[in-house]
Short mmCIF file of C-alpha atoms and ligand atoms in Angstrom, two decimals:
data_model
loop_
_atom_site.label_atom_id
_atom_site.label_comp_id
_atom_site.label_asym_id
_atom_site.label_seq_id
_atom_site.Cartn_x
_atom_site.Cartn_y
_atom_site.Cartn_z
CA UNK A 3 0.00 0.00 0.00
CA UNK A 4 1.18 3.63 -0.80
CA UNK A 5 1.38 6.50 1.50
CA UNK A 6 1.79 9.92 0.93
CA UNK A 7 4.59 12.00 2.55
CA UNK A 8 3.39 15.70 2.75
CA UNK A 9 5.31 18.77 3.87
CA UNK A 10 3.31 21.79 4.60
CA UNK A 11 4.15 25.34 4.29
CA UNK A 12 4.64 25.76 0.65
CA UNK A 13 3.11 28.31 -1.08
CA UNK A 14 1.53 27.02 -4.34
CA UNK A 15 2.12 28.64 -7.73
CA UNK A 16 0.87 28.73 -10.60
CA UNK A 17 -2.05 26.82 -12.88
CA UNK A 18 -3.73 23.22 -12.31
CA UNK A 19 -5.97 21.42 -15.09
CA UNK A 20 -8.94 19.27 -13.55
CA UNK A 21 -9.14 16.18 -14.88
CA UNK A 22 -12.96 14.51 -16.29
CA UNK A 23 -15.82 13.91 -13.71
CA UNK A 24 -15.40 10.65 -12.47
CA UNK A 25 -19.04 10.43 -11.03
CA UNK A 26 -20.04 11.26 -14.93
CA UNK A 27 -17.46 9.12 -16.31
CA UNK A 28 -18.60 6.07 -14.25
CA UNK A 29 -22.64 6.19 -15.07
CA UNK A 30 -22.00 6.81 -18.82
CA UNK A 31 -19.70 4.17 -19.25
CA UNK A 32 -22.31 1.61 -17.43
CA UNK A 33 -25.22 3.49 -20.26
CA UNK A 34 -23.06 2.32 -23.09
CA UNK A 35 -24.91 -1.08 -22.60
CA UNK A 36 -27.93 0.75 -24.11
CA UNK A 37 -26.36 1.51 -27.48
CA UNK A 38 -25.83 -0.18 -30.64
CA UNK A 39 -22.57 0.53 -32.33
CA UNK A 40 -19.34 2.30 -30.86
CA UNK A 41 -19.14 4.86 -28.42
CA UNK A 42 -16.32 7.34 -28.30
CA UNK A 43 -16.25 9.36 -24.69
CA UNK A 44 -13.86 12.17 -24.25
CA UNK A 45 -12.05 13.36 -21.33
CA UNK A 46 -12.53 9.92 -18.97
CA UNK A 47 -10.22 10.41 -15.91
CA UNK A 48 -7.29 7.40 -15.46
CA UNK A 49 -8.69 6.59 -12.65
CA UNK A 50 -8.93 2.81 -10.70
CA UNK A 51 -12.73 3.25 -10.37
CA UNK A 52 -12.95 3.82 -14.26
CA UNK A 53 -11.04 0.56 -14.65
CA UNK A 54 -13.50 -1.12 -12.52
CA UNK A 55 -16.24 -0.13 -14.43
CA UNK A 56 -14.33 -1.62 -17.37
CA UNK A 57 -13.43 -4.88 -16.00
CA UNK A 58 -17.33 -4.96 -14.94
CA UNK A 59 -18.37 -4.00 -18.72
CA UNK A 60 -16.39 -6.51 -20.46
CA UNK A 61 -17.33 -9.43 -18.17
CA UNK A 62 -20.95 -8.05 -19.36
CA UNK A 63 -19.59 -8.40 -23.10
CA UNK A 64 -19.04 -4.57 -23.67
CA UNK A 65 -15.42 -3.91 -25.56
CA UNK A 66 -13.78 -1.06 -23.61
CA UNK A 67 -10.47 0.49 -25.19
CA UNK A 68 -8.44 3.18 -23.89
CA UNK A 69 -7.53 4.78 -27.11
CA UNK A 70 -3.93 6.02 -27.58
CA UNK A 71 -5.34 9.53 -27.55
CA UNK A 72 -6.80 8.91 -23.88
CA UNK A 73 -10.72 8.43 -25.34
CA UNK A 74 -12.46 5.62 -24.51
CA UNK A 75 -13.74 4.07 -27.04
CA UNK A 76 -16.58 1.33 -26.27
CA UNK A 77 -19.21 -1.19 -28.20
CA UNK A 78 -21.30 -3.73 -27.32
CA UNK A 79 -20.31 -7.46 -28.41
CA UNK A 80 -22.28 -9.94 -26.90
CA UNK A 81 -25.39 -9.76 -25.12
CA UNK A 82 -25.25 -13.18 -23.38
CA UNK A 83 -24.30 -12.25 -20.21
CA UNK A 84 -25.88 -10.29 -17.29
CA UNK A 85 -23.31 -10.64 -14.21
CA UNK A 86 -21.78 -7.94 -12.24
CA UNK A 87 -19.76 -10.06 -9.66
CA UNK A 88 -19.68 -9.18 -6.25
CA UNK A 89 -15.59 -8.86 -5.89
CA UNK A 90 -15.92 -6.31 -8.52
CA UNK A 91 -18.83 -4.21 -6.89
CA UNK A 92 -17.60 -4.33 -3.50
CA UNK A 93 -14.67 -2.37 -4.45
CA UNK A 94 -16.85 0.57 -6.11
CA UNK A 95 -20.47 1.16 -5.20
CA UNK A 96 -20.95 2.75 -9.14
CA UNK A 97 -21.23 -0.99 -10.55
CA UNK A 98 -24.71 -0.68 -9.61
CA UNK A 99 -25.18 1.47 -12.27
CA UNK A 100 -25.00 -1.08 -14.44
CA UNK A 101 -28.56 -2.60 -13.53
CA UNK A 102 -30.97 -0.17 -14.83
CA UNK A 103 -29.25 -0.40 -18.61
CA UNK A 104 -29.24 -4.25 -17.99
CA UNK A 105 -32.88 -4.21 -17.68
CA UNK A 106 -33.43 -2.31 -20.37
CA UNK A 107 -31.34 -3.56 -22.98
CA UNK A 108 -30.62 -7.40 -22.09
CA UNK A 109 -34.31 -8.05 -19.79
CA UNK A 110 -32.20 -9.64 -17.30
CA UNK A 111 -29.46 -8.47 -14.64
CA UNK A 112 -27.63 -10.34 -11.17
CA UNK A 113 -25.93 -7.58 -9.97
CA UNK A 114 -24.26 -7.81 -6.68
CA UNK A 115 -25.40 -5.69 -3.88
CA UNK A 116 -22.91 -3.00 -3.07
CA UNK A 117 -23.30 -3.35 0.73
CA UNK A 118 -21.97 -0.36 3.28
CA UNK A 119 -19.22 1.76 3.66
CA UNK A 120 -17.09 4.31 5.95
CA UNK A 121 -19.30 6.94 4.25
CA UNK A 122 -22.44 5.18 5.71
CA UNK A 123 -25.03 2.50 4.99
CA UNK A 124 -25.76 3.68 1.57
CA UNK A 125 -29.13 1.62 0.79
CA UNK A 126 -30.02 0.85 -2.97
CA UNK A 127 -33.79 0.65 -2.16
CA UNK A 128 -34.47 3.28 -4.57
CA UNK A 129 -33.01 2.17 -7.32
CA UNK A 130 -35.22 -1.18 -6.62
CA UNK A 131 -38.77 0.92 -6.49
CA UNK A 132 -38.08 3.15 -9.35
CA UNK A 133 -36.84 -0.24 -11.90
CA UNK A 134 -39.63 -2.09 -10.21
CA UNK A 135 -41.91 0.77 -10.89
CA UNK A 136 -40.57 0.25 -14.57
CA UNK A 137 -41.91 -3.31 -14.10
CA UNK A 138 -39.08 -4.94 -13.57
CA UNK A 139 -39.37 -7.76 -11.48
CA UNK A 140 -36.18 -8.03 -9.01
CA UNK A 141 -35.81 -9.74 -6.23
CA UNK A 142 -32.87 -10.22 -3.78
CA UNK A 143 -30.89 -13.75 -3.45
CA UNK A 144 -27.84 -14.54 -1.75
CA UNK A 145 -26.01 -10.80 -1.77
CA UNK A 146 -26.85 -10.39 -5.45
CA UNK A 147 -29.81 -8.19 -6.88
CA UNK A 148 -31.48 -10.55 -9.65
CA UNK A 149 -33.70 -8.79 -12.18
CA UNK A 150 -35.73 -10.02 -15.00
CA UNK A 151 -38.73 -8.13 -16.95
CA UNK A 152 -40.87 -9.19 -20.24
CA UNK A 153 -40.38 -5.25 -21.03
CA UNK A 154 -40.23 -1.84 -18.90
CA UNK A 155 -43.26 0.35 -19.17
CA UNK A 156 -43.60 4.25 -19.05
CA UNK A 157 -44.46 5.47 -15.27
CA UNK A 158 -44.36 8.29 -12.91
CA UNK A 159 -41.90 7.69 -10.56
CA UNK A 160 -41.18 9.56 -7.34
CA UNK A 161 -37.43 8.78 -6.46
CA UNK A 162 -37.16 10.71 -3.08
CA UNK A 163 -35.90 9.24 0.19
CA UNK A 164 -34.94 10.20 3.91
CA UNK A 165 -31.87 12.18 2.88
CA UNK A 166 -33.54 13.50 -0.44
CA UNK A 167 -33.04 12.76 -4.08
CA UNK A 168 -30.82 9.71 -5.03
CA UNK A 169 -28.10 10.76 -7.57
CA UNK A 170 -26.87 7.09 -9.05
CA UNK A 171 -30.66 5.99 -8.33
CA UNK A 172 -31.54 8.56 -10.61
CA UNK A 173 -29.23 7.47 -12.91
CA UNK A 174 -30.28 4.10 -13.14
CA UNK A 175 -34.04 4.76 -13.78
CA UNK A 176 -33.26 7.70 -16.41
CA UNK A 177 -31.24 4.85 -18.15
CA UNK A 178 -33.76 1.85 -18.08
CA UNK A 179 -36.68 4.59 -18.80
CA UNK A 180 -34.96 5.53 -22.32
CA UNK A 181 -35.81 2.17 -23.86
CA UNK A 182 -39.03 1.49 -21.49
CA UNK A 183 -42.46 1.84 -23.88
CA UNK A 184 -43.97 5.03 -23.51
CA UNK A 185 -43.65 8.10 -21.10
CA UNK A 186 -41.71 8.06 -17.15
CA UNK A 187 -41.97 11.03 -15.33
CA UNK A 188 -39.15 11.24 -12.38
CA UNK A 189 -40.10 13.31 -9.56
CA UNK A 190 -37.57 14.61 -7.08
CA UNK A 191 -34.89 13.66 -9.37
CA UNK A 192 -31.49 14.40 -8.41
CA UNK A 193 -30.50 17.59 -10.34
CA UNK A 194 -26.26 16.85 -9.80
CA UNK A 195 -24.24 18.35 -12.97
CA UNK A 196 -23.02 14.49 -13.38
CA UNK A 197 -26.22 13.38 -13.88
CA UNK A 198 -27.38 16.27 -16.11
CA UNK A 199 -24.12 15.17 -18.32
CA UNK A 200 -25.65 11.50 -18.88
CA UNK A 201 -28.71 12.63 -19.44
CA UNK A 202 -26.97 14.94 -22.38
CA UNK A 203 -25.35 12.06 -23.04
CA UNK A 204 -28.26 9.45 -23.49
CA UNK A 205 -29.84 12.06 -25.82
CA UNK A 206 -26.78 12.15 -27.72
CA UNK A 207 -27.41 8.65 -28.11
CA UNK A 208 -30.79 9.09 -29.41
CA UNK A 209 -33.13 9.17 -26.20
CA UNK A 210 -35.93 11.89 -25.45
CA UNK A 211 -35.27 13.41 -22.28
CA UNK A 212 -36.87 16.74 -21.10
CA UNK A 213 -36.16 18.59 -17.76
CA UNK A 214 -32.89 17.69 -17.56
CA UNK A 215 -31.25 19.28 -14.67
CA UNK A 216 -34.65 19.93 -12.61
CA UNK A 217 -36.33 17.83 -10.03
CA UNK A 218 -38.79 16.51 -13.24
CA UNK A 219 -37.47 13.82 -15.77
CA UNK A 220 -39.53 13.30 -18.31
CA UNK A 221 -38.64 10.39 -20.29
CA UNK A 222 -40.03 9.13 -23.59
CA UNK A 223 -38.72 5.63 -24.54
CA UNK A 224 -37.61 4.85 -27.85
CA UNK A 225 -36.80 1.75 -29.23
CA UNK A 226 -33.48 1.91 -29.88
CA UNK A 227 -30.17 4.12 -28.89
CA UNK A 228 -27.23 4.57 -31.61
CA UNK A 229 -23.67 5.12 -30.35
CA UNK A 230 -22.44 8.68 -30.23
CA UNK A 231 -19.52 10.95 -29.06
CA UNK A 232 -19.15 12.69 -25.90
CA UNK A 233 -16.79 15.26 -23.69
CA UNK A 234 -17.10 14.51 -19.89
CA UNK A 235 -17.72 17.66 -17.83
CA UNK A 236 -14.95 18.62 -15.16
CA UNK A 237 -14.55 16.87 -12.31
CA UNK A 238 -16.10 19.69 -9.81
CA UNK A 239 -14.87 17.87 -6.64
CA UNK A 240 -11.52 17.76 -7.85
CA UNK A 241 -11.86 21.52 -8.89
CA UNK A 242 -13.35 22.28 -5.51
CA UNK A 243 -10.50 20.31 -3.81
CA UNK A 244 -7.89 22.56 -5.17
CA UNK A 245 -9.73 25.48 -5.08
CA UNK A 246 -9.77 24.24 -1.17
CA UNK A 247 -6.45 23.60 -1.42
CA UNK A 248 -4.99 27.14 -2.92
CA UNK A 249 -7.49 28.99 -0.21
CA UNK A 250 -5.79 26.55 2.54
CA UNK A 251 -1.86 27.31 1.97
CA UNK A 252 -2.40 31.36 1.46
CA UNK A 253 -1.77 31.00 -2.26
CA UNK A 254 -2.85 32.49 -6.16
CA UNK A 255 -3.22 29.35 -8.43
CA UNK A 256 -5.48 29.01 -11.44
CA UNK A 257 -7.69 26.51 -12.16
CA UNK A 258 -8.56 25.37 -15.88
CA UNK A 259 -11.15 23.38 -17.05
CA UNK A 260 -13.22 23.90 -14.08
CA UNK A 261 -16.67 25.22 -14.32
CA UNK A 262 -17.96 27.68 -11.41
CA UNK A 263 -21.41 27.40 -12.16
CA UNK A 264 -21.26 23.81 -10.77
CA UNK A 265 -19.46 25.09 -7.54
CA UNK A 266 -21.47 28.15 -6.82
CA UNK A 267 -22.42 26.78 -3.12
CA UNK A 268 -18.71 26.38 -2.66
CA UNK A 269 -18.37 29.80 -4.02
CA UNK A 270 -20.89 31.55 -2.03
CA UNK A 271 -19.07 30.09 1.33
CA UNK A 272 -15.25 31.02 0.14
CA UNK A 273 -16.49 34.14 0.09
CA UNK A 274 -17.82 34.50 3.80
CA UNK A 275 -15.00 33.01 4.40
CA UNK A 276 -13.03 36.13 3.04
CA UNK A 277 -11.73 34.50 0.51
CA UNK A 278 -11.43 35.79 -3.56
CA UNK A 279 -12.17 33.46 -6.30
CA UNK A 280 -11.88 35.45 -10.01
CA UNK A 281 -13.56 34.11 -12.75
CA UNK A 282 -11.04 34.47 -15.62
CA UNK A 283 -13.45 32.97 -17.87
CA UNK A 284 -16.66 30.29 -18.35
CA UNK A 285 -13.86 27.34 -17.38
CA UNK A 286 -11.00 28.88 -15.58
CA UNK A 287 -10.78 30.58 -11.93
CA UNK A 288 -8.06 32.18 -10.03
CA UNK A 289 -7.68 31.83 -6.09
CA UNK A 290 -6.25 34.75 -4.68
CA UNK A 291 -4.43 34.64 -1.46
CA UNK A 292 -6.80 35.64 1.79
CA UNK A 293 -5.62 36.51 5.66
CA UNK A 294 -7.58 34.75 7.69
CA UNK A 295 -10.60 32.77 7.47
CA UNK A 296 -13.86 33.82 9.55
CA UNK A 297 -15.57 30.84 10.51
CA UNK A 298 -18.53 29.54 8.48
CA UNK A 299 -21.58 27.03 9.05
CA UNK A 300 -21.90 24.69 6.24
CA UNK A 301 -25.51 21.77 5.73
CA UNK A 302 -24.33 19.98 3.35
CA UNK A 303 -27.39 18.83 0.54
CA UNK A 304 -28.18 17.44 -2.86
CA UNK A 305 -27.12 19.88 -5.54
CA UNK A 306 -26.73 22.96 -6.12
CA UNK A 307 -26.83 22.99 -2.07
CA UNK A 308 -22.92 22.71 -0.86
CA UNK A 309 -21.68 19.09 -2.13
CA UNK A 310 -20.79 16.36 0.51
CA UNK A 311 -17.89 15.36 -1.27
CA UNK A 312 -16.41 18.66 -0.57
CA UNK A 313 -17.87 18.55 3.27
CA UNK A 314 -14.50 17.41 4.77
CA UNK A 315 -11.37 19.17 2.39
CA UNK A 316 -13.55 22.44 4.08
CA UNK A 317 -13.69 20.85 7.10
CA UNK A 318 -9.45 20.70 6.86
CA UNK A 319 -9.80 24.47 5.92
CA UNK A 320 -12.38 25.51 8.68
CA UNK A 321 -9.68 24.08 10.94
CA UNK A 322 -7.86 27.09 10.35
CA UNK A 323 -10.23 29.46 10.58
CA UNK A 324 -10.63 32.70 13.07
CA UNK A 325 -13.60 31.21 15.63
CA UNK A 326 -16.24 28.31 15.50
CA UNK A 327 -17.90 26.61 12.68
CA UNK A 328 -20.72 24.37 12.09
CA UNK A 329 -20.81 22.06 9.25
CA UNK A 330 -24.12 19.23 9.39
CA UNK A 331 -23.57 16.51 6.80
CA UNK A 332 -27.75 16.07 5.69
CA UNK A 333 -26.55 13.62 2.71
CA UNK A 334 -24.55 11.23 5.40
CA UNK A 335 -24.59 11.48 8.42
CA UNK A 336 -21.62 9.18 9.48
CA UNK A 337 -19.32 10.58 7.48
CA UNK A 338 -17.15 12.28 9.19
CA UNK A 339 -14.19 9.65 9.45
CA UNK A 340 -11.74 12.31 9.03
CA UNK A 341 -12.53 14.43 12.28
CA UNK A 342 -10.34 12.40 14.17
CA UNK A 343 -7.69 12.04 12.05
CA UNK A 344 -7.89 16.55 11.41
CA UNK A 345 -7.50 16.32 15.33
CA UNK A 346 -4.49 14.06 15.33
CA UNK A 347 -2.47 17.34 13.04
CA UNK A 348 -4.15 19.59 15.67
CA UNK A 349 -7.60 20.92 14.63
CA UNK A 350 -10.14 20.85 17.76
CA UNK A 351 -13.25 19.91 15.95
CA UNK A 352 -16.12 17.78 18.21
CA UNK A 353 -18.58 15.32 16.28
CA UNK A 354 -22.05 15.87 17.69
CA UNK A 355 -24.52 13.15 15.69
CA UNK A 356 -24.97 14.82 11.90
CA UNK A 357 -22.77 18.10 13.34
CA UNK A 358 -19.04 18.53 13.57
CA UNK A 359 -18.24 21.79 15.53
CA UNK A 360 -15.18 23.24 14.38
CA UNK A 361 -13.01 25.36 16.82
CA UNK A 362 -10.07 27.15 14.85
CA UNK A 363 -6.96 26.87 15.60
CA UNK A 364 -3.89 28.50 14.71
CA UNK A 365 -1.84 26.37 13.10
CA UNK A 366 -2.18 22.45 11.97
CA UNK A 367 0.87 20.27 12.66
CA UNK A 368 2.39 17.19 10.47
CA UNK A 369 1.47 13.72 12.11
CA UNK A 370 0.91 10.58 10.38
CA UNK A 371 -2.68 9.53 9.71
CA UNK A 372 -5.36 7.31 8.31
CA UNK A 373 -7.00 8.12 4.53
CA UNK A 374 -10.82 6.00 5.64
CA UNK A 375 -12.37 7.43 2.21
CA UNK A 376 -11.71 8.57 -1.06
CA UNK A 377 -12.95 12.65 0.07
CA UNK A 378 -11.64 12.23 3.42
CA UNK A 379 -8.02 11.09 1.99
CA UNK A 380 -8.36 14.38 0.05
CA UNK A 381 -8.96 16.24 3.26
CA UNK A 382 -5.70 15.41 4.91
CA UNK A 383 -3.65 16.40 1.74
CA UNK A 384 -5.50 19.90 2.02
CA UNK A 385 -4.91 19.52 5.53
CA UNK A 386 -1.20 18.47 5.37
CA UNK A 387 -0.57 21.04 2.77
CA UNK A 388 -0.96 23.80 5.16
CA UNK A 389 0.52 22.07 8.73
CA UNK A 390 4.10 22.31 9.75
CA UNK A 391 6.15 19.68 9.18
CA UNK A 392 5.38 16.66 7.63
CA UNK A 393 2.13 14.63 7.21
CA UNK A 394 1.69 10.96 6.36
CA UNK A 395 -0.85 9.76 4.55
CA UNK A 396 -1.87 6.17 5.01
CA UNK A 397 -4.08 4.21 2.71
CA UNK A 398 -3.41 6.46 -0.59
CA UNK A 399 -5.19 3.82 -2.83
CA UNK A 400 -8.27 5.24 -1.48
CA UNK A 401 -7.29 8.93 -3.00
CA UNK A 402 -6.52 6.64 -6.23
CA UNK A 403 -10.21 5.84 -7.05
CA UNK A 404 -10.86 9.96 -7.60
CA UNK A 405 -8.30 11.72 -8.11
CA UNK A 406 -6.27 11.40 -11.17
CA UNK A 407 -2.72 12.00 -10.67
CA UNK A 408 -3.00 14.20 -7.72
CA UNK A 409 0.68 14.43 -6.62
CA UNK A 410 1.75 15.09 -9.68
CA UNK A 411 -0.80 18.13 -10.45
CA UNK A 412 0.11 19.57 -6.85
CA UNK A 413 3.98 18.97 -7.31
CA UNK A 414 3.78 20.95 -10.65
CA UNK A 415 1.84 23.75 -8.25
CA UNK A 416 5.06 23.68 -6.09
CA UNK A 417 3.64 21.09 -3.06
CA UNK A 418 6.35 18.90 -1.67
CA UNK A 419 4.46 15.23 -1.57
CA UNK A 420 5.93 12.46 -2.38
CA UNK A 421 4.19 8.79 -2.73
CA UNK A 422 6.35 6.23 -1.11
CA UNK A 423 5.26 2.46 -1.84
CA UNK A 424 5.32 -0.27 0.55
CA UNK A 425 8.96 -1.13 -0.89
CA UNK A 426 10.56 1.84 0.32
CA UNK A 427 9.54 1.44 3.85
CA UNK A 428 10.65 -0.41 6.53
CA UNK A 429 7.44 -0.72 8.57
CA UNK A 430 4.93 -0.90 5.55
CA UNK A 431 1.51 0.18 5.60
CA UNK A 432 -0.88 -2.25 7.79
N1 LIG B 522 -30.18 6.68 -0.47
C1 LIG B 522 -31.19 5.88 -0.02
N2 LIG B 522 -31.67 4.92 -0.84
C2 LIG B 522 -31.18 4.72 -2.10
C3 LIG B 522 -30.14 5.55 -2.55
C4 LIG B 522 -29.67 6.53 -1.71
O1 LIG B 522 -31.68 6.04 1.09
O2 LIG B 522 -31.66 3.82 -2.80
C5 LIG B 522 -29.65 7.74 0.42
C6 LIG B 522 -28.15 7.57 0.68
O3 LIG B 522 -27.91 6.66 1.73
C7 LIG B 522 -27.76 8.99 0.99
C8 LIG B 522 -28.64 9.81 0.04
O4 LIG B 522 -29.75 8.95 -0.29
O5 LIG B 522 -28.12 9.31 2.32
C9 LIG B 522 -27.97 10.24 -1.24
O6 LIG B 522 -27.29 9.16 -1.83
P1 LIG B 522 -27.08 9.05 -3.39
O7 LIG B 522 -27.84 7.88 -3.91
O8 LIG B 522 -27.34 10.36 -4.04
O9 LIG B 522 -25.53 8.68 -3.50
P2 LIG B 522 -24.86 7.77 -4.58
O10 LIG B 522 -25.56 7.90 -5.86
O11 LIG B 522 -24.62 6.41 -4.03
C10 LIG B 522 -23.26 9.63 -5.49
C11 LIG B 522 -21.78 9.80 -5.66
C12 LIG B 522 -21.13 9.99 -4.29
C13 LIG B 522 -21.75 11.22 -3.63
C14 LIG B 522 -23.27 11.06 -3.55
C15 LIG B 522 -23.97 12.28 -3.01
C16 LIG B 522 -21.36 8.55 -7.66
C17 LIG B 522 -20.74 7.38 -8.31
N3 LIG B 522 -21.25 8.64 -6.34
O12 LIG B 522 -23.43 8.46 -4.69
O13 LIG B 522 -19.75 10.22 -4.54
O14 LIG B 522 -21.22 11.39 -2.35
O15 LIG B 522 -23.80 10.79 -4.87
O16 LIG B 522 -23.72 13.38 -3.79
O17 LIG B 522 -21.91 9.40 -8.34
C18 LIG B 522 -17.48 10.17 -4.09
O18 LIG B 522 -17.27 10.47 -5.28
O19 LIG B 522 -16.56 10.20 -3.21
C19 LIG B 522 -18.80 9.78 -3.67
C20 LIG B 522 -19.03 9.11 -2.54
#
């Protein structure tokens, strides 16, 4: 297992270039089971959750190729098969994208349940009523989600839960709607800039979807998709990470290929903070270098309310901040696996149930800790960025599965991090 070796204190310099969304990536790779002929998609992140999703596609018959350009170019060989194994899902809770296309397209799907994670218990019982709704008929056997339907029908669907709209469960029914006979209206669909991007996406490929990015899908099936070509959108956590990160370390860095408008809660909050964020142009920003930080309360919510991914990087950066903060995590409410490790480089932050009260301090110091999550690794690079001395970063692989070539992005902005494997160390990673 890697670990990262971070030493804080630099100022960054400088511009960064966010990679693809993987959240978009992931979804429209899984809707390329839909489509007949070839698919070219533009801008997919080299990421190890993007090669999960292509391991899982060609076991389901779809040819995936990483061009030598960096597209990915897929098509659909054989429709014979309907697995999605369970040692492939358990290590990326996207795979269950794959089962509202599979009902569509092949009638059939035995798609392993994703099960929990640090994050939180992450049920999949929408997904289940909005395809059932859809008449598919799926029923749950030994850990794996077996579906099988004589054809989807047109429905209105209402796809909200406890903690609100359901992004990937949105996903999934948008996808098996396209090809179901005759009109589905979504209610309470999630209105996420990923999902709005497969949605542009499916239409690309022939589907007619109205509404897209409001709260109202409206979905008339067709009887067939064609393959298409398609540009991911930016990867807003990953521009909102190093946003976070410029804001954290004091510095001016520019960010291209990120789009605000998806950000704008993040936005609205860097600037209570005291912080400036110029808009250079529709896809690049510049972070300008701010004092101090005033302390901020932050819900986190389903989009364009302030993204959970994001909740704990600004956690690492309220940590810093001139008095007391209050972020509530309303999307998960366990996930705050990262306040302890924030306290082990010094921050004084106190988990009360959905709440994490943040006391300021002034200064963060280097310590080794624990990455528990893909977001919360992120966190302690923000957070080791800025602390004195060095911070090590255990469990790296998780930071692996989202961000594409991290080190190297915030090496070229002047970071010192290094990734040290397993070899390299005496002790080794647990
Ligand atoms: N929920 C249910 N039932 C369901 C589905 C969801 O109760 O059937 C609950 C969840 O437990 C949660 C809330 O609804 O409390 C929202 O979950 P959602 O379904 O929207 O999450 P997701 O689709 O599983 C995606 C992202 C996550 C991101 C969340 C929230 C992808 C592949 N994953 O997950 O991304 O945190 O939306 O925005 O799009 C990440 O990239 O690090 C990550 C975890």
């Amino acid at each position: 297992m890697d670990k990262f070796l971070v030493t804080g204190g630099q100022e960054l310099k400088g511009s960064v270039t966010i990679s693809g969304s993987k959240n978009a990536a992931l979804p429209i790779m899984a809707a390329t089971i839909l489509s007949e002929g070839k698919n070219i998609i533009k801008g997919v992140p080299r990421l190890r959750d993007v090669d999960t999703m292509a391991q899982i596609l060609t076991e389901l018959g779809v040819r995936v190729t990483r061009l030598p350009n960096g597209d990915i170019e897929t098509e659909v060989k054989n429709e014979s098969e309907s697995l999605a194994r369970y040692e492939l899902v358990k290590t990326m809770r996207a795979s269950i994208c794959v089962l509202g296309p599979l009902m569509a397209k092949r009638k059939t799907a035995r798609v392993s349940l994703p099960g929990g994670c640090v994050i939180g218990v992450r049920p999949v019982d929408l997904h289940e009523k909005g395809l059932q709704l859809l008449g598919a008929n799926l029923v749950s056997e030994h850990g794996y989600i077996i579906g099988k339907t004589k054809k989807l029908i047109g429905t209105e669907i209402y796809l909200g839960g406890a903690f609100g709209s359901t992004v990937t469960g949105t996903d999934n029914v948008l996808m098996a709607a396209t090809l179901a006979e005759g009109r589905t209206v979504v209610d309470n669909a999630a209105c996420e800039p990923e999902v709005q991007d497969l949605a542009v996406f499916l239409t690309k490929m022939g589907a007619k979807i109205s509404g897209i990015g409001t709260p109202r899908l409206i979905i008339d099936g067709v009887k067939s998709l064609k393959g298409t070509t398609h540009t991911i959108i930016p990867d807003r956590i990953e521009a909102g990470t190093f946003i976070i990160a410029g804001a954290i370390t004091g510095s001016r860095i520019t960010v291209k290929n990120c789009r605000l408008e998806h950000l704008s809660a993040l936005v609205d909050k860097l600037r209570d903070i005291g912080l400036t964020l110029n808009k250079n142009s529709e896809t690049e920003c510049t972070v300008l270098p701010g004092k101090k930080f005033n302390p901020v309360d932050i819900s986190t919510l389903p989009y364009p309310g302030f993204p959970t991914d994001l909740q704990a990087q600004m956690m690492a950066l309220l940590s810093l901040a001139d008095g007391i903060s209050v972020i509530t995590e309303k999307i998960y409410p366990d996930r705050f696996m990262h306040v302890a490790e924030l306290n082990r480089l010094g921050a004084q932050i106190r988990k009360e149930g959905p709440y994490a009260i943040i006391k300021g301090v002034p200064k963060l110091s280097g310590a080794p800790v624990m990455a528990s999550d893909l977001r919360a690794s992120a966190a302690m690079v923000v957070a080791g960025l800025a602390a004195e001395g060095t911070t090590e970063i255990h469990r790296v692989y998780h930071i692996d599965r989202g961000y594409e070539k991290i080190e190297e992005k915030l090496k070229k902005l002047g970071a010192k991090i290094k990734r040290v494997s397993d070899k390299e160390t005496a002790t080794g990673d647990e």
